[in-house]
Amino acid sequence: MSTAIKEIKKTRPVKPLDPEKIKQELLAKYPPKVARKRSKQILVNKKDEDGKIPSIGANVRTVPGIITQRGCSYAGCKGVILGPTRDIVNITHGPIGCGFYSWLTRRNQTRPASDQDDNFMTYCFSTDMQDEDIVFGGEKKLKSAIQEAYDAFKPKAISIFSTCPVGLIGDDVHAVAREMKEKLGINIFGFSCEGYRGVSQSAGHHIANNGIFTHVVGKDDTIKDADYKINLLGEYNIGGDGFEIDRILDACGISVVSTFSGNSTYDQFANSHTADLNTVMCHRSINYVADMMELKYGIPWIKINFIGAKSTAKSLRKIAAYFDEPALIKKVEMVIEREMPEVEAVSEDVKKRCEGKVAMLFVGGSRAHHYQELFREIGMKTVSAGYEFAHRDDYEGRAVIPDIKIDADSRNIEELDIEKDPEKYRPRKTPEEMASLANKGVPFKKYDGMMPEMAEGSLIIDDVSQYETELLLKIYKPDIYCAGIKEKYAIQKSGIPMKQLHSYDSGGPYAGFKGAINFYKEIDRMVNSNVWRFLEAPWQSHPELSAKYVWE
Ligand code: CFM
């Protein structure tokens, strides 16, 4: 039986939507207590008479029973921060699933300098805890796992990541680390990053920052013979982003001492305190390291962003302005001039077909902001966006940090007491130079967050749930929705193109100039695809079934 394939025209709401009403609709079915809580996390973006944006509820517990996008503290520590480092043996102390599911699914890439270089990322190390280890304790098993990993690989360093059961039964991973460090003579350190340590993976970032700062940073004082030494903080080389950024920085003559932590090595971390500037890409995950390095070693930090061609150019200019050398400034301008024509040609072409289309982004703790820039460059609008686990400063800017209330969950995460290193502290600029640079548009320690850059009336939603996602799709009928693998197929089933902005599906890089071109082309293909026309849903040929795509 053949049925004619119908062409279904997408119907966009004609009248402009009232975001306040949409907010009420999202909350309508929640029990009153839940609605009250969610109402603080769902905001219409608008400034008051004094030009102030509203404050959002963020970094708070998800209501049990709500299907959240979030991950756990172990994921943030092991998967996100330490996972991309290739020559540390990362042992997951816990049941096998924790290690297995955090094993390369993030598509963080690495490139060893030669075949002789260690690369353990292709291995998944786990103590594979069993019931009897839970009953009798798992420390013995952990010690023998460390010994076994050492015998097999002779790595420079081994780190241990605690999963939920480890904390519950009270295994002391730090004591085991100390004992084995003494015995084997290599650096061994543990993380108390049990999944339940915080309300999301964000807690794991902080724990990882503290651990890497305490146990590794500052161990190698060799000063690299290179000009314009920077660290790139919060860039994880997903889909090769870091390779593209390295290509650009290299062309400008800027040298990267250490990246935290895409394509990184143990030695780079150990030597990172010798850099002259910290550049922070993902503020959420690594701002702790930036702050601690400034306090202990005197390295200033600036926020940069290599997502979006214009942001890339702006970030390069900021770095050049910091070093304030005419030769560097000239070289950076040359690189921008060389790279931009191709980017602009593609964006202009793509814009013809994408202008006015609508995107929604619900991703992590930084990309929901950064990727709006790429959509803007091809004329697309972001009508609603939110983070999974970011804090108020990532929404509203760092100026709100002193007002952020410490609750029982955030109190759980250790704040290290950092002091100037008596020998290694070296201010890179005088206070006068810092002030004059800030005046020239190189503000230090400054991040204004996502909300000030978003249009008035856009809907900001923290820790969006699956239920809310489904409603949002029905109401806004966006041309594209960006989130992660857990959301992907539910969204595609409603007939909306879905782009994973964590793993990039199988694409990337999207950072830098070449990355921007990749992104424009891919989004063009996705939002202008005819594929949905050729898919016949069961209800289209069987009228007794009642169902609809969201855009029908
Ligand atoms: Fe930073 Fe990240 Fe992100 Fe993040 Fe992540 Fe990620 Fe992310 Mo997935 S470190 S906050 S914990 S930019 S894994 S590379 S994509 S949620 S927006």
XYZ file of C-alpha atoms and ligand atoms in Angstrom:
569
model
C 0.000 0.000 0.000
C 1.419 3.315 -0.923
C 0.455 6.493 0.749
C 1.173 9.912 -0.588
C 3.747 11.759 1.419
C 2.194 14.910 2.606
C 4.040 18.127 2.780
C 3.549 19.512 6.205
C 4.008 23.217 6.581
C 5.484 24.330 9.780
C 3.214 26.690 11.594
C 4.870 29.206 13.832
C 2.755 31.092 16.319
C 1.771 34.337 14.608
C 1.287 36.477 17.669
C 4.390 37.248 19.715
C 4.418 34.985 22.716
C 4.066 36.419 26.183
C 6.945 34.941 28.195
C 5.231 35.587 31.547
C 2.273 33.472 30.410
C 4.612 30.750 29.217
C 6.262 30.709 32.617
C 2.854 30.272 34.273
C 2.049 27.446 31.878
C 5.301 25.680 32.745
C 4.469 25.896 36.434
C 0.734 25.186 36.235
C 0.808 21.441 36.827
C 3.401 21.365 39.595
C 2.321 20.924 43.231
C 2.477 24.359 44.966
C 5.769 23.723 46.766
C 7.513 22.557 43.610
C 6.009 25.427 41.602
C 7.364 27.906 44.155
C 10.819 26.449 43.867
C 10.788 26.222 40.074
C 9.416 29.736 39.780
C 12.728 31.084 41.146
C 14.589 29.120 38.466
C 12.420 30.260 35.545
C 12.784 33.939 34.702
C 11.777 36.372 32.024
C 14.927 38.271 31.085
C 14.325 41.965 31.556
C 16.027 44.848 33.247
C 14.316 46.924 35.929
C 14.323 50.763 35.973
C 17.841 50.757 37.382
C 19.049 48.539 34.564
C 19.397 45.536 36.848
C 18.636 42.019 35.651
C 16.576 39.766 37.927
C 18.323 37.187 40.095
C 17.871 33.528 39.383
C 17.721 30.458 41.595
C 20.663 28.270 40.572
C 22.952 25.568 41.962
C 20.158 24.226 44.167
C 18.886 20.674 44.561
C 16.674 19.222 41.870
C 13.249 18.200 43.220
C 13.194 14.388 43.503
C 11.046 12.873 40.782
C 11.747 15.584 38.238
C 13.699 14.310 35.251
C 16.749 16.567 35.239
C 19.572 16.848 32.714
C 22.182 16.936 35.449
C 25.047 14.586 36.181
C 26.858 13.818 39.427
C 29.862 15.116 41.282
C 32.018 12.137 40.247
C 31.204 12.937 36.590
C 32.332 16.538 37.068
C 35.601 15.541 38.728
C 36.667 12.437 36.843
C 34.854 12.871 33.558
C 35.116 16.592 33.040
C 38.252 17.980 34.666
C 40.718 15.086 34.887
C 39.326 12.852 32.141
C 40.988 14.654 29.221
C 44.533 14.281 30.647
C 46.222 11.449 28.831
C 49.151 10.392 31.003
C 47.616 10.140 34.462
C 46.131 6.730 35.254
C 42.657 7.640 36.496
C 41.270 4.832 38.644
C 37.582 4.857 39.442
C 37.128 3.324 42.866
C 33.642 1.931 42.650
C 31.235 -0.301 40.758
C 32.158 -0.841 37.122
C 29.301 1.213 35.641
C 30.669 4.530 36.946
C 33.988 3.979 35.207
C 32.477 2.569 32.046
C 29.926 5.305 31.441
C 32.472 8.060 31.989
C 34.897 6.484 29.540
C 35.376 8.722 26.483
C 31.670 9.367 25.897
C 32.444 13.086 26.082
C 34.540 12.920 22.886
C 37.472 14.723 24.496
C 40.330 14.198 22.070
C 44.059 13.960 22.679
C 47.168 13.844 20.533
C 50.338 12.334 22.047
C 53.504 13.848 20.581
C 54.781 10.408 19.551
C 53.965 6.720 19.801
C 56.325 6.529 22.760
C 54.217 8.983 24.782
C 51.796 7.635 27.337
C 48.135 7.776 26.446
C 45.890 5.997 28.937
C 42.662 7.503 27.709
C 41.854 4.425 25.692
C 41.787 2.406 28.919
C 39.094 2.336 31.568
C 40.564 1.733 35.037
C 38.229 0.622 37.796
C 38.389 -1.347 41.044
C 35.132 -3.022 39.971
C 33.714 -3.083 43.518
C 31.537 -6.040 44.428
C 29.086 -6.699 47.256
C 31.792 -8.159 49.477
C 33.913 -4.989 49.103
C 30.954 -2.953 50.258
C 30.597 -5.221 53.319
C 34.284 -5.666 54.221
C 35.727 -2.434 52.769
C 37.450 -1.731 49.473
C 40.814 -0.256 50.514
C 42.742 -3.490 49.978
C 41.312 -3.817 46.510
C 42.204 -0.216 45.743
C 45.814 -0.740 46.843
C 46.182 -3.764 44.635
C 44.587 -1.906 41.707
C 47.149 0.879 42.099
C 49.967 -1.653 42.278
C 48.657 -3.448 39.197
C 48.324 -0.224 37.206
C 51.837 0.782 38.252
C 53.344 -2.562 37.276
C 51.641 -2.568 33.912
C 52.136 1.064 32.862
C 54.730 2.778 35.083
C 52.836 6.088 34.849
C 54.043 9.456 36.185
C 50.952 9.767 38.323
C 47.868 7.884 39.446
C 44.670 9.457 40.681
C 41.739 7.855 42.464
C 38.129 8.907 42.078
C 35.566 8.010 44.730
C 32.071 6.945 43.737
C 29.009 6.999 46.016
C 29.515 3.628 47.780
C 33.111 4.551 48.686
C 31.916 7.495 50.747
C 29.079 5.508 52.270
C 31.298 2.700 53.556
C 34.085 5.119 54.553
C 37.089 3.891 52.541
C 39.912 6.393 53.084
C 41.180 6.934 49.543
C 43.545 9.697 50.691
C 45.306 7.428 53.185
C 45.638 4.756 50.492
C 47.030 7.381 48.080
C 49.623 8.531 50.633
C 50.692 4.989 51.437
C 51.060 3.976 47.797
C 52.806 7.236 46.875
C 55.405 6.475 49.522
C 55.743 2.899 48.345
C 55.938 3.505 44.583
C 57.638 6.910 44.512
C 55.267 8.484 41.966
C 52.610 11.122 42.549
C 49.366 9.492 43.711
C 46.366 11.472 44.895
C 42.705 10.857 45.575
C 39.473 12.799 45.164
C 36.483 12.620 47.512
C 34.148 13.253 44.603
C 31.371 10.819 45.516
C 28.382 11.405 43.262
C 26.269 12.822 46.081
C 28.848 15.427 47.217
C 26.911 18.268 45.632
C 23.733 19.012 43.746
C 25.346 18.365 40.335
C 28.641 17.839 38.514
C 29.560 21.408 39.444
C 30.665 20.216 42.893
C 32.996 17.757 41.179
C 34.631 20.575 39.206
C 35.465 22.379 42.430
C 36.804 19.203 44.087
C 38.947 18.470 41.010
C 40.246 22.066 40.895
C 41.281 21.845 44.559
C 42.975 18.470 44.079
C 44.939 19.314 40.964
C 46.010 22.625 42.485
C 47.167 20.985 45.722
C 48.873 17.916 44.294
C 50.225 18.922 40.884
C 50.338 22.648 40.013
C 53.663 24.248 40.944
C 55.774 21.080 40.999
C 57.967 21.971 37.996
C 59.550 25.434 37.888
C 61.207 25.177 34.473
C 60.567 28.381 32.572
C 59.710 27.592 28.987
C 61.759 29.534 26.452
C 58.856 31.117 24.609
C 57.126 34.456 24.205
C 53.634 35.288 25.427
C 53.030 32.340 27.710
C 49.433 31.664 28.661
C 47.353 28.891 30.168
C 44.077 28.041 28.536
C 41.696 27.188 31.358
C 38.341 25.490 30.833
C 38.895 24.150 27.301
C 38.407 20.402 27.053
C 39.087 19.639 23.385
C 35.658 18.210 22.680
C 35.483 17.193 19.019
C 38.919 18.768 18.460
C 38.043 22.328 19.599
C 41.355 22.577 21.421
C 43.324 21.613 18.305
C 41.733 24.477 16.373
C 42.429 26.943 19.197
C 46.037 25.736 19.401
C 46.386 26.232 15.637
C 45.223 29.835 15.930
C 47.310 30.673 19.002
C 50.329 29.106 17.371
C 49.827 31.200 14.243
C 49.747 34.296 16.465
C 52.959 33.291 18.248
C 51.204 32.842 21.600
C 52.406 29.785 23.515
C 50.224 27.637 25.681
C 52.010 26.336 28.775
C 49.064 24.240 29.904
C 45.468 23.625 28.941
C 43.043 22.634 31.690
C 42.499 20.066 30.519
C 41.947 19.268 26.837
C 44.860 17.408 25.219
C 46.818 17.894 28.444
C 49.581 16.088 30.271
C 50.653 15.836 33.894
C 53.848 17.820 33.213
C 51.899 20.732 31.744
C 49.811 21.046 34.927
C 52.959 20.832 37.061
C 54.522 23.685 35.075
C 51.409 25.845 34.609
C 52.365 28.362 37.332
C 55.120 29.674 35.040
C 52.658 31.187 32.560
C 52.148 34.948 32.454
C 48.410 35.019 31.883
C 45.485 32.717 32.580
C 42.723 32.818 29.999
C 39.422 31.346 31.123
C 37.126 29.800 28.558
C 34.588 27.832 30.627
C 34.176 29.975 33.693
C 32.011 27.509 35.604
C 34.315 24.550 35.653
C 37.705 26.132 36.287
C 37.396 29.625 37.799
C 38.656 28.172 41.095
C 42.052 27.286 39.565
C 42.280 30.769 37.993
C 41.623 32.461 41.333
C 43.988 30.193 43.261
C 46.825 30.695 40.749
C 46.446 34.433 41.007
C 46.580 34.358 44.807
C 49.486 31.954 45.102
C 51.612 32.804 42.059
C 50.461 36.267 40.917
C 49.090 35.256 37.498
C 46.174 37.500 36.467
C 43.221 36.028 34.613
C 40.883 37.242 31.901
C 37.724 35.704 30.476
C 37.980 34.785 26.816
C 35.741 32.829 24.461
C 36.741 30.996 21.306
C 33.184 29.993 20.381
C 32.105 32.250 17.520
C 34.415 33.875 14.972
C 33.905 37.384 16.334
C 34.462 36.232 19.908
C 37.610 34.456 18.767
C 38.939 37.659 17.184
C 37.993 39.643 20.283
C 39.688 37.154 22.594
C 42.908 37.187 20.558
C 42.935 40.980 20.705
C 42.438 40.884 24.473
C 45.420 38.552 24.899
C 47.554 40.754 22.625
C 46.491 43.876 24.522
C 47.535 42.247 27.788
C 51.093 41.610 26.573
C 51.077 45.050 24.952
C 53.800 44.316 22.391
C 53.420 45.871 18.920
C 54.831 42.760 17.212
C 52.190 40.531 18.825
C 49.355 42.968 18.188
C 50.365 43.105 14.510
C 50.581 39.345 14.181
C 47.176 38.839 15.792
C 45.642 41.338 13.358
C 47.291 39.508 10.460
C 45.844 36.187 11.576
C 42.348 37.661 11.996
C 42.580 39.295 8.570
C 43.685 36.024 7.017
C 41.003 33.881 8.657
C 37.921 36.093 8.572
C 37.146 36.305 4.819
C 36.345 32.596 4.557
C 34.276 32.707 7.752
C 32.320 35.714 6.520
C 31.692 34.206 3.089
C 30.149 31.097 4.674
C 28.176 32.979 7.305
C 26.702 35.326 4.690
C 25.665 32.433 2.503
C 24.167 30.470 5.402
C 22.457 33.556 6.793
C 20.279 33.785 3.674
C 18.597 30.565 4.749
C 18.854 30.801 8.533
C 18.035 34.417 9.317
C 15.149 34.753 11.770
C 15.099 31.113 12.758
C 14.798 30.241 16.393
C 17.089 28.246 18.686
C 16.878 26.994 22.256
C 19.910 25.977 24.273
C 19.903 23.988 27.500
C 23.460 22.914 28.123
C 25.880 22.531 31.008
C 27.400 25.532 32.667
C 28.872 27.584 29.853
C 27.887 26.529 26.349
C 24.272 27.662 26.653
C 25.827 31.123 26.703
C 28.783 30.801 24.330
C 26.905 29.125 21.483
C 24.326 31.899 21.259
C 27.114 33.868 19.607
C 27.441 31.348 16.761
C 23.691 31.418 16.160
C 23.737 35.230 16.217
C 26.420 35.241 13.536
C 24.031 33.506 11.137
C 21.040 35.633 12.089
C 19.316 33.174 14.413
C 17.620 34.104 17.670
C 17.865 32.339 21.010
C 14.427 32.624 22.603
C 15.080 30.506 25.645
C 18.212 29.161 27.279
C 19.496 27.825 30.539
C 22.252 25.940 32.236
C 22.054 22.560 33.898
C 24.288 23.300 36.857
C 25.834 26.749 36.574
C 25.767 29.193 39.474
C 24.250 32.658 39.646
C 27.524 34.264 38.499
C 27.325 32.394 35.189
C 23.842 33.830 34.631
C 24.135 37.288 36.144
C 27.876 37.971 36.200
C 30.570 37.745 38.851
C 29.436 40.946 40.523
C 26.765 38.899 42.348
C 29.272 36.489 43.951
C 29.298 38.280 47.334
C 25.482 37.984 47.464
C 25.321 34.259 46.765
C 23.936 32.486 49.803
C 25.958 29.551 51.077
C 23.633 26.647 51.784
C 24.166 23.211 53.298
C 25.099 21.772 49.908
C 27.665 24.378 48.944
C 29.151 24.342 52.434
C 29.988 20.720 51.776
C 32.682 21.665 49.251
C 36.019 22.648 50.698
C 37.342 26.160 50.026
C 41.133 26.059 50.151
C 42.980 28.709 52.095
C 45.456 30.039 49.574
C 48.351 32.317 50.407
C 51.126 33.913 48.381
C 53.896 31.433 47.731
C 56.933 32.824 49.601
C 59.288 32.030 46.691
C 57.174 31.577 43.595
C 54.759 34.509 43.858
C 55.600 37.013 41.135
C 53.125 39.721 40.097
C 53.056 39.848 36.289
C 51.914 43.472 36.099
C 51.968 46.432 38.458
C 48.625 47.571 39.880
C 48.887 50.669 37.635
C 49.411 48.525 34.535
C 46.451 46.346 35.519
C 44.228 49.394 35.972
C 45.259 50.911 32.681
C 44.675 47.606 30.853
C 41.238 47.302 32.446
C 40.451 50.779 31.109
C 41.562 49.712 27.648
C 39.069 46.828 27.590
C 41.081 44.034 29.203
C 39.118 43.640 32.404
C 40.575 41.162 34.858
C 38.541 38.575 36.760
C 35.427 39.713 34.975
C 32.610 37.655 33.543
C 29.222 39.233 32.951
C 27.313 35.994 32.482
C 24.630 34.950 30.056
C 21.605 37.062 30.939
C 22.856 40.585 30.135
C 23.626 39.435 26.579
C 20.227 37.880 25.948
C 17.267 39.698 24.453
C 14.607 41.230 26.709
C 11.711 38.839 27.052
C 13.708 35.678 26.482
C 13.012 32.907 28.954
C 15.875 31.807 31.194
C 15.409 28.389 32.749
C 17.797 26.780 35.211
C 17.962 22.972 35.430
C 15.165 22.499 32.878
C 13.176 19.276 33.233
C 11.973 16.905 30.563
C 8.373 17.892 31.252
C 9.198 21.572 30.771
C 11.175 20.747 27.624
C 8.153 19.086 26.047
C 5.984 22.105 26.827
C 8.593 24.515 25.489
C 8.739 22.628 22.199
C 4.975 22.805 21.835
C 4.775 26.488 22.677
C 7.773 27.928 20.834
C 8.119 25.363 18.026
C 11.836 26.163 17.742
C 13.803 25.447 14.562
C 16.507 23.753 16.581
C 16.942 22.588 20.155
C 20.401 22.106 21.679
C 21.028 19.845 24.655
C 22.568 16.428 25.301
C 22.179 12.735 24.567
C 19.557 12.152 27.272
C 17.250 14.681 25.628
C 18.123 14.017 22.004
C 15.693 11.356 20.893
C 12.667 12.606 22.812
C 13.127 15.939 21.042
C 13.687 14.452 17.603
C 10.577 12.343 17.996
C 8.549 15.511 18.233
C 9.887 16.558 14.854
C 12.393 19.182 15.962
C 16.044 19.010 14.851
C 18.281 18.436 17.831
C 21.965 19.271 18.129
C 24.064 17.868 20.931
C 26.235 20.631 22.279
C 28.100 18.429 24.737
C 29.544 15.757 22.469
C 28.662 17.585 19.198
C 27.012 14.362 17.982
C 29.814 13.183 15.712
C 30.847 16.679 14.577
C 33.251 19.417 15.521
C 35.414 21.268 16.005
C 33.156 24.288 16.492
C 35.661 26.573 18.219
C 37.790 29.185 16.509
C 37.494 30.206 12.856
C 37.360 26.811 11.184
C 35.006 25.604 13.889
C 32.600 28.464 13.227
C 32.454 27.474 9.560
C 31.712 23.862 10.520
C 28.937 24.992 12.829
C 27.240 27.371 10.366
C 27.153 24.686 7.682
C 25.835 22.032 10.007
C 23.097 24.206 11.460
C 22.087 25.262 7.945
C 21.694 21.600 6.975
C 19.737 20.828 10.125
C 17.249 23.704 10.192
C 16.634 23.651 6.448
C 16.469 19.913 6.069
C 13.571 18.374 4.212
C 13.959 15.080 5.957
C 10.876 15.491 8.152
C 8.718 15.771 5.008
C 9.745 12.315 3.915
C 8.996 10.665 7.203
C 5.506 9.376 7.403
C 4.255 9.183 10.948
C 1.699 6.409 11.683
C -1.061 8.920 12.414
C -0.722 10.471 8.958
C -2.009 7.339 7.236
C -4.164 5.972 10.060
C -6.694 8.634 11.009
C -7.903 6.558 13.960
C -4.612 7.361 15.680
C -4.511 10.746 17.222
C -1.088 12.326 17.491
C 0.834 15.236 16.063
C 4.334 16.500 15.569
C 4.720 19.665 17.573
C 4.821 21.718 14.369
C 1.796 20.119 12.725
Fe 32.388 23.856 31.037
Fe 32.516 21.966 29.417
Fe 30.330 23.343 29.903
Fe 31.296 21.759 31.814
Fe 29.981 19.620 30.934
Fe 31.176 19.769 28.533
Fe 29.032 21.208 29.083
Mo 28.853 18.605 28.819
S 33.306 21.915 31.398
S 30.438 23.677 31.959
S 30.626 19.976 32.925
S 32.032 23.919 28.870
S 30.846 18.084 29.762
S 33.115 20.522 27.930
S 29.537 20.176 27.309
S 27.978 19.965 30.441
S 28.489 23.368 28.877
